[in-house]
Coordinates of C-alpha atoms in Angstrom, one line a residue:
Chain A
X10 CA 68.2 -170.9 -105.3
X11 CA 65.9 -168.4 -103.5
X12 CA 65.4 -170.8 -100.7
X13 CA 69.0 -171.4 -100.3
X14 CA 69.9 -167.7 -100.4
X15 CA 67.2 -166.7 -97.9
X16 CA 68.1 -169.5 -95.4
X17 CA 71.8 -168.9 -95.7
X18 CA 71.8 -165.1 -95.6
X19 CA 69.4 -164.9 -92.7
X20 CA 71.2 -167.7 -90.7
X21 CA 74.7 -166.3 -91.2
X22 CA 73.6 -162.9 -90.0
X23 CA 73.1 -164.3 -86.5
X24 CA 75.6 -167.2 -86.5
X25 CA 78.7 -165.6 -87.9
X26 CA 78.1 -161.8 -88.4
X27 CA 81.0 -160.2 -90.4
X28 CA 83.1 -163.3 -89.9
X29 CA 82.4 -165.1 -93.1
X30 CA 82.6 -164.8 -96.9
X31 CA 80.0 -166.2 -99.2
X32 CA 79.5 -166.7 -102.9
X33 CA 76.7 -168.1 -104.9
X34 CA 77.0 -169.8 -108.3
X35 CA 74.1 -171.0 -110.4
X36 CA 74.5 -173.2 -113.4
X37 CA 72.4 -173.3 -116.7
X38 CA 70.0 -175.8 -115.1
X39 CA 69.3 -173.4 -112.3
X40 CA 71.2 -175.5 -109.7
X41 CA 73.0 -173.3 -107.1
X42 CA 76.2 -174.1 -105.2
X43 CA 77.0 -171.7 -102.4
X44 CA 80.5 -171.4 -101.0
X45 CA 80.9 -170.0 -97.5
X46 CA 84.2 -169.6 -95.7
X47 CA 84.1 -169.0 -91.9
X48 CA 86.9 -166.9 -90.4
X49 CA 86.5 -168.5 -87.0
X50 CA 86.2 -172.3 -86.8
X51 CA 84.3 -172.0 -83.6
X52 CA 81.4 -170.4 -85.4
X53 CA 80.8 -173.8 -87.1
X54 CA 78.3 -175.1 -84.5
X55 CA 76.1 -172.0 -84.7
X56 CA 76.1 -172.2 -88.5
X57 CA 75.3 -175.9 -88.4
X58 CA 72.5 -175.3 -85.9
X59 CA 70.5 -172.9 -88.2
X60 CA 71.1 -175.3 -91.2
X61 CA 69.7 -178.2 -89.1
X62 CA 66.7 -176.1 -88.2
X63 CA 66.3 -175.1 -91.9
X64 CA 66.0 -178.8 -92.8
X65 CA 69.4 -179.1 -94.6
X66 CA 70.9 -182.5 -95.0
X67 CA 74.6 -183.1 -94.5
X68 CA 75.9 -184.6 -97.7
X69 CA 79.5 -185.2 -96.6
X70 CA 82.6 -183.6 -95.2
X71 CA 85.9 -183.1 -97.0
X72 CA 89.1 -182.6 -95.1
X73 CA 92.1 -181.6 -96.9
X74 CA 95.6 -180.1 -96.6
X75 CA 96.4 -178.2 -99.9
X76 CA 100.0 -177.2 -100.7
X77 CA 99.3 -173.8 -99.3
X78 CA 97.7 -175.2 -96.2
X79 CA 100.6 -177.6 -95.7
X80 CA 103.0 -174.5 -95.6
X81 CA 100.9 -172.8 -93.0
X82 CA 100.3 -176.1 -91.2
X83 CA 96.5 -175.7 -91.4
X84 CA 93.8 -178.1 -92.4
X85 CA 90.8 -177.1 -94.3
X86 CA 87.5 -178.8 -93.6
X87 CA 84.6 -178.4 -96.0
X88 CA 81.1 -179.3 -94.9
X89 CA 78.7 -180.0 -97.8
X90 CA 75.0 -179.4 -97.1
X91 CA 72.1 -180.3 -99.4
X92 CA 69.2 -177.8 -99.3
X93 CA 66.6 -179.3 -101.5
X94 CA 69.0 -180.0 -104.4
X95 CA 71.2 -176.9 -104.0
X96 CA 74.5 -177.4 -102.2
X97 CA 76.1 -175.1 -99.6
X98 CA 79.8 -175.7 -98.7
X99 CA 80.9 -174.3 -95.4
X100 CA 84.7 -174.3 -94.9
X101 CA 86.7 -173.8 -91.7
X102 CA 90.5 -173.7 -91.1
X103 CA 92.0 -175.7 -88.3
X104 CA 95.5 -175.4 -87.1
X105 CA 97.5 -178.7 -86.8
X106 CA 97.0 -179.2 -83.0
X107 CA 93.6 -177.5 -82.9
X108 CA 90.2 -179.1 -82.5
X109 CA 87.0 -178.8 -84.4
X110 CA 83.6 -179.1 -83.0
X111 CA 81.7 -182.3 -83.9
X112 CA 78.4 -181.6 -85.4
X113 CA 77.0 -185.1 -84.6
X114 CA 74.6 -183.6 -82.1
X115 CA 72.9 -181.7 -85.0
X116 CA 73.5 -184.1 -87.9
X117 CA 73.4 -187.8 -87.0
X118 CA 75.2 -188.8 -90.3
X119 CA 78.2 -186.6 -89.4
X120 CA 79.4 -189.6 -87.3
X121 CA 81.3 -191.6 -90.0
X122 CA 82.7 -188.7 -92.1
X123 CA 84.1 -187.1 -88.9
X124 CA 85.7 -190.3 -87.7
X125 CA 87.1 -190.7 -91.2
X126 CA 88.8 -187.3 -91.2
X127 CA 90.2 -188.0 -87.7
X128 CA 91.9 -191.2 -88.9
X129 CA 93.0 -190.0 -92.2
X130 CA 94.4 -186.5 -91.2
X131 CA 94.7 -186.7 -87.4
X132 CA 92.1 -184.0 -86.9
X133 CA 90.9 -183.8 -83.3
X134 CA 87.2 -183.7 -82.7
X135 CA 85.5 -182.0 -79.8
X136 CA 82.4 -183.6 -78.5
X137 CA 82.1 -186.6 -80.8
X138 CA 80.2 -189.4 -78.9
X139 CA 82.4 -192.3 -79.9
X140 CA 85.5 -191.1 -81.8
X141 CA 86.9 -194.6 -82.6
X142 CA 88.5 -195.6 -85.8
X143 CA 86.2 -196.2 -88.7
X144 CA 88.1 -198.0 -91.5
X145 CA 91.8 -197.9 -90.5
X146 CA 93.1 -200.6 -88.1
X147 CA 94.1 -199.4 -84.6
X148 CA 97.6 -200.7 -85.2
X149 CA 98.3 -197.9 -87.6
X150 CA 99.1 -194.4 -86.4
X151 CA 97.0 -191.3 -86.9
X152 CA 97.0 -189.3 -90.1
X153 CA 97.7 -192.1 -92.6
X154 CA 97.3 -189.7 -95.5
X155 CA 100.6 -188.3 -94.6
X156 CA 102.5 -191.6 -94.5
X157 CA 103.6 -194.2 -96.8
X158 CA 101.9 -197.5 -95.8
X159 CA 101.9 -200.7 -98.0
X160 CA 98.6 -201.8 -99.1
X161 CA 98.8 -205.3 -97.3
X162 CA 99.4 -203.4 -94.0
X163 CA 96.7 -200.9 -94.7
X164 CA 93.8 -203.3 -95.0
X165 CA 92.6 -205.0 -91.8
X166 CA 92.7 -208.5 -93.0
X167 CA 96.2 -208.1 -94.3
X168 CA 97.4 -211.6 -95.3
X169 CA 96.4 -215.0 -94.0
X170 CA 99.9 -215.5 -92.4
X171 CA 99.8 -212.1 -90.8
X172 CA 96.4 -212.6 -89.4
X173 CA 97.4 -216.0 -87.8
X174 CA 100.6 -214.6 -86.4
X175 CA 98.5 -212.0 -84.6
X176 CA 96.1 -214.6 -83.3
X177 CA 98.9 -216.9 -82.1
X178 CA 100.6 -213.9 -80.4
X179 CA 97.4 -213.0 -78.7
X180 CA 96.7 -216.6 -77.6
X181 CA 100.3 -216.9 -76.1
X182 CA 99.8 -213.7 -74.2
X183 CA 96.8 -215.1 -72.5
X184 CA 98.5 -218.4 -71.7
X185 CA 96.0 -220.3 -73.7
X186 CA 98.5 -222.0 -75.9
X187 CA 98.5 -221.9 -79.7
X188 CA 95.3 -222.3 -81.6
Chain B
X13 CA 66.0 -214.0 -71.3
X14 CA 69.8 -213.5 -71.5
X15 CA 71.3 -211.6 -74.4
X16 CA 74.0 -212.8 -76.7
X17 CA 76.3 -211.2 -79.2
X18 CA 76.7 -213.0 -82.4
X19 CA 79.1 -212.2 -85.2
X20 CA 77.6 -211.9 -88.7
X21 CA 80.1 -211.6 -91.5
X22 CA 82.5 -210.3 -92.5
X23 CA 82.1 -212.7 -95.4
X24 CA 78.9 -213.6 -97.2
X25 CA 76.2 -211.5 -95.5
X26 CA 73.8 -211.3 -98.5
X27 CA 76.6 -210.5 -100.9
X28 CA 80.3 -211.4 -101.6
X29 CA 81.8 -208.3 -100.0
X30 CA 83.1 -208.0 -96.5
X31 CA 81.3 -206.1 -93.7
X32 CA 81.3 -207.3 -90.1
X33 CA 78.1 -207.0 -88.0
X34 CA 78.1 -207.5 -84.3
X35 CA 74.5 -208.4 -83.6
X36 CA 73.0 -208.4 -80.1
X37 CA 70.2 -210.9 -79.8
X38 CA 67.7 -211.9 -77.2
X39 CA 66.5 -215.3 -78.2
X40 CA 65.8 -215.0 -81.9
X41 CA 65.2 -211.2 -81.8
X42 CA 67.8 -208.6 -82.7
X43 CA 68.2 -206.0 -80.0
X44 CA 71.3 -204.1 -81.1
X45 CA 73.7 -203.8 -84.0
X46 CA 77.3 -202.6 -84.3
X47 CA 78.9 -202.3 -87.7
X48 CA 82.6 -202.7 -88.2
X49 CA 84.0 -201.5 -91.5
X50 CA 87.4 -201.3 -93.2
X51 CA 88.1 -204.7 -94.7
X52 CA 88.4 -203.3 -98.3
X53 CA 89.8 -199.8 -97.6
X54 CA 92.1 -199.2 -100.6
X55 CA 93.1 -195.6 -100.1
X56 CA 91.8 -194.5 -103.4
X57 CA 91.2 -191.0 -102.2
X58 CA 95.0 -190.9 -101.6
X59 CA 95.7 -192.4 -105.0
X60 CA 93.7 -189.9 -106.9
X61 CA 95.9 -187.1 -105.6
X62 CA 98.9 -188.8 -107.1
X63 CA 97.5 -189.3 -110.6
X64 CA 96.7 -186.7 -113.3
X65 CA 93.2 -185.6 -114.2
X66 CA 93.0 -188.1 -117.1
X67 CA 94.3 -191.1 -115.2
X68 CA 91.6 -190.4 -112.5
X69 CA 88.8 -191.1 -115.0
X70 CA 90.1 -194.6 -115.3
X71 CA 90.7 -195.0 -111.5
X72 CA 87.4 -193.6 -110.4
X73 CA 85.6 -196.1 -112.7
X74 CA 87.2 -198.8 -110.6
X75 CA 85.8 -197.6 -107.3
X76 CA 82.7 -199.8 -107.7
X77 CA 81.4 -202.3 -110.2
X78 CA 77.7 -201.9 -110.2
X79 CA 77.8 -198.0 -110.3
X80 CA 81.1 -197.7 -112.1
X81 CA 79.8 -195.3 -114.7
X82 CA 78.5 -192.9 -112.0
X83 CA 82.0 -192.1 -110.8
X84 CA 83.8 -191.0 -113.9
X85 CA 80.6 -189.3 -115.0
X86 CA 80.3 -187.1 -111.9
X87 CA 84.1 -186.6 -111.8
X88 CA 84.0 -185.3 -115.4
X89 CA 81.1 -183.0 -114.6
X90 CA 83.1 -181.5 -111.7
X91 CA 86.2 -181.0 -113.9
X92 CA 84.1 -179.4 -116.7
X93 CA 82.5 -177.0 -114.2
X94 CA 86.0 -175.8 -113.1
X95 CA 87.2 -175.6 -116.7
X96 CA 84.1 -173.8 -117.9
X97 CA 83.6 -176.6 -120.5
X98 CA 80.2 -176.8 -122.2
X99 CA 79.7 -180.3 -123.6
X100 CA 77.9 -180.8 -126.9
X101 CA 74.2 -181.7 -126.5
X102 CA 74.7 -185.2 -128.1
X103 CA 77.1 -185.9 -125.3
X104 CA 74.6 -185.1 -122.7
X105 CA 72.1 -187.6 -124.2
X106 CA 74.8 -190.3 -124.6
X107 CA 75.8 -189.9 -120.9
X108 CA 72.2 -190.4 -119.9
X109 CA 72.0 -193.6 -121.9
X110 CA 75.1 -195.0 -120.4
X111 CA 74.0 -194.1 -116.8
X112 CA 70.5 -195.5 -117.2
X113 CA 71.7 -198.8 -118.7
X114 CA 74.0 -199.2 -115.6
X115 CA 71.0 -198.4 -113.4
X116 CA 68.8 -201.1 -115.0
X117 CA 71.6 -203.7 -114.5
X118 CA 72.3 -202.6 -111.0
X119 CA 68.7 -202.5 -109.8
X120 CA 67.8 -205.9 -111.4
X121 CA 70.8 -207.5 -109.7
X122 CA 69.5 -206.4 -106.3
X123 CA 65.9 -207.4 -107.1
X124 CA 67.2 -210.8 -108.1
X125 CA 69.4 -211.1 -105.0
X126 CA 66.3 -210.3 -102.8
X127 CA 64.5 -213.3 -104.4
X128 CA 67.5 -215.4 -103.7
X129 CA 67.6 -214.4 -100.1
X130 CA 64.0 -215.4 -99.4
X131 CA 64.8 -218.8 -101.0
X132 CA 62.9 -218.1 -104.3
X133 CA 65.7 -219.2 -106.6
X134 CA 63.7 -219.8 -109.7
X135 CA 62.7 -216.1 -109.6
X136 CA 66.3 -215.2 -108.9
X137 CA 67.3 -217.0 -112.1
X138 CA 64.6 -215.4 -114.2
X139 CA 65.5 -211.9 -113.1
X140 CA 69.1 -212.5 -113.7
X141 CA 68.3 -213.9 -117.2
X142 CA 66.4 -210.7 -118.0
X143 CA 69.3 -208.6 -116.5
X144 CA 71.6 -210.5 -119.0
X145 CA 69.8 -208.6 -121.8
X146 CA 71.4 -205.4 -120.4
X147 CA 74.8 -207.1 -119.8
X148 CA 74.8 -208.2 -123.5
X149 CA 73.8 -204.7 -124.5
X150 CA 76.8 -203.2 -122.5
X151 CA 79.1 -205.7 -124.1
X152 CA 77.9 -204.9 -127.6
X153 CA 77.8 -201.1 -127.3
X154 CA 80.8 -200.5 -124.9
X155 CA 82.8 -203.7 -125.3
X156 CA 82.5 -204.5 -121.6
X157 CA 80.0 -206.0 -119.2
X158 CA 80.8 -203.8 -116.2
X159 CA 83.1 -200.9 -116.7
X160 CA 81.8 -199.0 -119.7
X161 CA 84.7 -196.5 -120.2
X162 CA 82.1 -194.2 -121.6
X163 CA 83.3 -190.8 -120.3
X164 CA 86.0 -188.4 -121.0
X165 CA 86.6 -184.8 -120.2
X166 CA 84.2 -182.8 -122.4
X167 CA 82.7 -185.8 -124.1
X168 CA 82.1 -189.5 -124.3
X169 CA 84.0 -192.3 -125.8
X170 CA 81.2 -194.1 -127.7
X171 CA 78.6 -193.3 -130.2
X172 CA 75.2 -194.7 -131.4
X173 CA 74.7 -194.7 -135.2
X174 CA 71.5 -195.9 -136.7
X175 CA 72.3 -199.5 -136.3
X176 CA 73.3 -199.0 -132.7
X177 CA 70.1 -197.2 -131.9
X178 CA 67.9 -199.8 -133.4
X179 CA 69.8 -202.5 -131.5
X180 CA 69.4 -200.7 -128.2
X181 CA 65.7 -200.1 -128.8
X182 CA 65.1 -203.8 -129.6
X183 CA 67.0 -204.9 -126.5
X184 CA 64.8 -202.5 -124.4
X185 CA 61.7 -203.9 -126.1
X186 CA 62.7 -207.5 -125.1
X187 CA 62.8 -206.4 -121.4
X188 CA 59.2 -205.1 -121.2
X189 CA 57.2 -208.3 -121.0
X190 CA 59.4 -209.9 -118.4
X191 CA 59.5 -206.7 -116.3
X192 CA 55.6 -206.7 -116.2
X193 CA 55.7 -210.3 -115.2
X194 CA 58.1 -209.6 -112.4
X195 CA 56.0 -206.7 -111.2
X196 CA 53.0 -209.0 -110.9
X197 CA 55.0 -211.7 -109.2
X198 CA 56.7 -209.5 -106.6
X199 CA 53.4 -207.7 -105.9
X200 CA 51.3 -210.9 -105.4
X201 CA 53.4 -213.9 -104.7
X202 CA 52.4 -215.1 -101.2
X203 CA 55.7 -216.5 -100.0
X204 CA 57.6 -213.4 -101.2
X205 CA 55.2 -211.0 -99.5
X206 CA 55.3 -213.0 -96.2
X207 CA 59.1 -212.7 -96.1
X208 CA 59.3 -209.0 -97.1
X209 CA 56.2 -207.1 -96.0
X210 CA 56.6 -205.3 -92.7
X211 CA 60.2 -206.6 -92.4
X212 CA 63.1 -204.2 -91.9
X213 CA 60.9 -201.1 -91.5
X214 CA 62.6 -197.7 -91.8
X215 CA 60.1 -194.9 -90.9
X216 CA 60.4 -191.7 -92.9
X217 CA 61.5 -189.6 -89.9
X218 CA 64.4 -191.9 -89.4
X219 CA 65.4 -191.8 -93.1
X220 CA 65.5 -188.0 -92.9
X221 CA 67.3 -187.9 -89.6
X222 CA 70.0 -190.2 -90.8
X223 CA 70.4 -188.5 -94.2
X224 CA 69.6 -191.6 -96.2
X225 CA 69.4 -191.4 -100.0
X226 CA 68.3 -193.2 -103.1
X227 CA 65.8 -196.0 -103.4
X228 CA 66.2 -196.7 -99.6
X229 CA 65.0 -193.2 -98.7
X230 CA 62.3 -193.1 -101.5
X231 CA 60.8 -196.4 -100.2
X232 CA 60.3 -194.6 -96.9
X233 CA 58.5 -191.8 -98.6
X234 CA 61.3 -189.3 -99.0
X235 CA 60.7 -187.7 -102.4
X236 CA 64.3 -187.0 -103.4
X237 CA 66.0 -187.9 -106.6
X238 CA 69.0 -185.8 -107.8
X239 CA 67.8 -186.1 -111.4
X240 CA 64.7 -184.1 -110.4
X241 CA 66.0 -181.9 -107.5
X242 CA 69.3 -180.9 -109.0
X243 CA 69.0 -181.7 -112.7
X244 CA 72.1 -182.3 -114.7
X245 CA 72.8 -183.1 -118.4
X246 CA 69.4 -183.4 -120.0
X247 CA 67.3 -184.8 -117.1
X248 CA 65.3 -181.6 -117.0
X249 CA 64.0 -182.4 -120.5
X250 CA 63.1 -186.0 -120.0
X251 CA 59.8 -187.3 -118.8
X252 CA 60.1 -189.7 -115.8
X253 CA 58.3 -190.2 -112.5
X254 CA 60.3 -190.2 -109.2
X255 CA 59.1 -193.4 -107.5
X256 CA 58.1 -193.3 -103.8
X257 CA 56.4 -195.7 -101.4
X258 CA 55.3 -195.1 -97.8
X259 CA 56.0 -198.3 -95.8
X260 CA 59.8 -198.4 -95.8
X261 CA 60.0 -202.2 -95.6
X262 CA 62.1 -204.7 -97.6
X263 CA 59.2 -205.1 -100.0
X264 CA 58.9 -201.4 -100.7
X265 CA 62.6 -201.1 -101.4
X266 CA 62.5 -203.9 -103.8
X267 CA 59.4 -202.5 -105.6
X268 CA 61.0 -199.0 -105.9
X269 CA 64.0 -200.6 -107.8
X270 CA 61.7 -202.6 -110.0
X271 CA 59.7 -199.5 -110.9
X272 CA 62.7 -197.4 -111.5
X273 CA 63.9 -200.0 -114.0
X274 CA 60.8 -199.3 -116.0
X275 CA 61.4 -195.5 -115.7
X276 CA 65.0 -196.0 -116.9
X277 CA 63.7 -197.9 -120.0
X278 CA 61.4 -195.0 -120.7
X279 CA 64.2 -192.5 -120.3
X280 CA 66.5 -194.3 -122.7
X281 CA 63.7 -194.6 -125.3
X282 CA 63.2 -190.8 -125.1
X283 CA 67.0 -190.3 -125.5
X284 CA 67.0 -192.5 -128.6
X285 CA 64.0 -190.5 -130.0
X286 CA 65.4 -187.0 -129.1
X287 CA 69.2 -187.3 -129.5
X288 CA 70.5 -184.6 -131.8
X289 CA 73.3 -185.1 -134.3
X290 CA 76.6 -183.6 -133.5
X291 CA 80.1 -184.2 -132.1
X292 CA 80.7 -186.6 -129.3
X293 CA 83.4 -184.5 -127.7
X294 CA 84.8 -181.0 -127.6
X295 CA 87.8 -180.4 -129.9
X296 CA 90.5 -179.6 -127.4
X297 CA 90.5 -179.7 -123.6
X298 CA 91.4 -176.3 -122.2
X299 CA 93.8 -176.0 -119.2
X300 CA 91.9 -176.6 -116.0
X301 CA 92.5 -173.6 -113.8
X302 CA 92.6 -173.5 -110.0
X303 CA 89.1 -173.8 -108.6
X304 CA 86.6 -175.9 -106.8
X305 CA 83.3 -177.5 -107.8
X306 CA 80.6 -179.8 -106.6
X307 CA 79.0 -182.4 -109.0
X308 CA 76.1 -184.5 -108.0
X309 CA 74.4 -187.3 -109.7
X310 CA 71.7 -190.0 -109.0
X311 CA 73.8 -193.2 -108.9
X312 CA 71.8 -196.5 -108.7
X313 CA 72.0 -196.4 -104.9
X314 CA 71.2 -192.6 -104.6
X315 CA 72.9 -189.3 -104.4
X316 CA 76.6 -189.4 -105.4
X317 CA 78.4 -186.2 -104.6
X318 CA 81.9 -185.3 -105.9
X319 CA 84.0 -182.4 -104.6
X320 CA 86.9 -181.4 -106.7
X321 CA 89.5 -178.8 -105.9
X322 CA 92.2 -178.0 -108.4
X323 CA 95.3 -175.8 -108.1
X324 CA 96.2 -175.3 -111.8
X325 CA 98.4 -178.3 -112.0
X326 CA 97.5 -181.5 -113.8
X327 CA 96.7 -183.3 -110.5
X328 CA 93.7 -182.6 -108.3
X329 CA 94.5 -180.8 -105.1
X330 CA 91.7 -182.8 -103.4
X331 CA 89.1 -185.1 -104.8
X332 CA 86.5 -186.4 -102.4
X333 CA 83.3 -188.2 -103.1
X334 CA 80.6 -189.7 -101.0
X335 CA 78.7 -192.7 -102.3
X336 CA 75.1 -193.4 -101.4
X337 CA 75.8 -196.6 -99.5
X338 CA 78.0 -194.6 -97.1
X339 CA 75.0 -192.9 -95.5
X340 CA 72.6 -195.9 -95.9
X341 CA 74.5 -198.2 -93.6
X342 CA 73.1 -196.3 -90.6
X343 CA 69.6 -197.2 -91.6
X344 CA 70.3 -200.8 -90.7
X345 CA 70.3 -200.0 -87.0
X346 CA 66.7 -198.9 -87.3
X347 CA 65.7 -201.6 -89.7
X348 CA 67.1 -204.4 -87.7
X349 CA 65.8 -203.4 -84.2
X350 CA 63.4 -206.2 -83.3
X351 CA 63.9 -208.2 -86.4
X352 CA 64.5 -212.0 -86.4
X353 CA 68.0 -213.4 -86.9
X354 CA 66.7 -215.2 -90.1
X355 CA 66.0 -211.7 -91.7
X356 CA 69.4 -210.2 -91.1
X357 CA 70.8 -211.1 -94.5
X358 CA 67.6 -210.1 -96.2
X359 CA 67.6 -206.7 -94.5
X360 CA 71.2 -206.1 -95.3
X361 CA 70.6 -207.0 -98.9
X362 CA 67.6 -204.6 -99.1
X363 CA 69.8 -201.5 -98.7
X364 CA 71.6 -202.7 -101.8
X365 CA 75.0 -201.9 -100.0
X366 CA 78.2 -201.4 -101.8
X367 CA 81.2 -201.9 -99.6
X368 CA 84.0 -201.3 -102.1
X369 CA 82.2 -197.9 -102.6
X370 CA 81.8 -197.2 -99.0
X371 CA 85.4 -197.7 -98.0
X372 CA 87.2 -196.8 -101.2

């Protein structure tokens, strides 16, 4: 708890002075969760930088569009960091056509969660080294969480028939005959 | 020497779940690895937003088979945090018992598979036979061999009376002699050591850089266990040692799991000794207000984190979780660099990967 508060309070002073709200909650076992909301999404990299220097570990990233967020058209992205057992959640708001900085340069393991939020919500990343699809097939559009997609289409290996039709179509296109 | 790309998977790489590896080789040596995921993406994170908070206990238990209990357990903890629900003490002990039984069965499964992957199938059969003691136990106490259905909001759905406690204690006692035998075998058997020592090495610095968790990280000397670092239920009152080893190879990862099985046996025995009398659930579930919470637990494969956001309705506004395997895949790129083609399946198996968990 003390470690978390010291690191976070000190870091935020430089990274996002007067542009954040923070709240600490400690449970009966003495485990603390801290909740920080940044007013400016572009402060994210500076905040992530002091956390990386303070030996935080990125646990995961949650992107979401709540009912309220849907009305305003914003996405909320919550970055969950582990600091020796305590958890700090840093949230930013991103407008629908806005971009958010990739933190992969500071946290190697941000790679997969960032690609996942890009394919599920259509969030655009700035500075991701290889922003390809992670789980969702290329043939599906962006932001699948906002669409209705049948299960068989959603999974890559849809059905045997569908897979072979793709293979045959590809083979014909190359003039190699049918397999 | 020219390099080739060989496809490994998506089926039957160490286990019956699909993951596709594009492996770059020079002769027999691996020089690069590209992982392609997405074969079992089921969109469960979307589905949980369409179901109410009770239905999601059932759904989250079906994310994974080997760590099935960790999901509803952590999800309930997140809900209880938002609802300000204090669970009875007896519930906290019963939750530990259920989770540790699952850990024993999960770890022994991987320890057995590792023996199979090095071609030591008699050992595989023996370990699976011992694991069967825990499978029987689950079936007897919970009525199921995989999904326990043990958790509910503010309580559990099973109880241990005097007879149940005696049965569980006897089952644990039956495991001790075989577990010691396995420890000796895995520590000294020449052919096992030759295939696993110094193979698939993950240095500590890489484990930290890539944010790896669980037995994979602990086998590389990262002293992190959620049960110790961020205690939940009654883990702060139980006596157990967090296992770490320094070498970060396939052998170390196997030994960490084998040692943790013994710790889990110790933990359950303490629970049976200390569990107080009392209710197994709160009387009535209060309305869950709008709020957000984090709940973490040490699943068999490492840190499992749940993030729940509610808006006062009976459906979660957002429910997100990250399973330990999700982080651990990246470790393979370090472990496989310079390894032999013949060791690929063994190294993949050594991170005890769970694909249905990873892709959800």
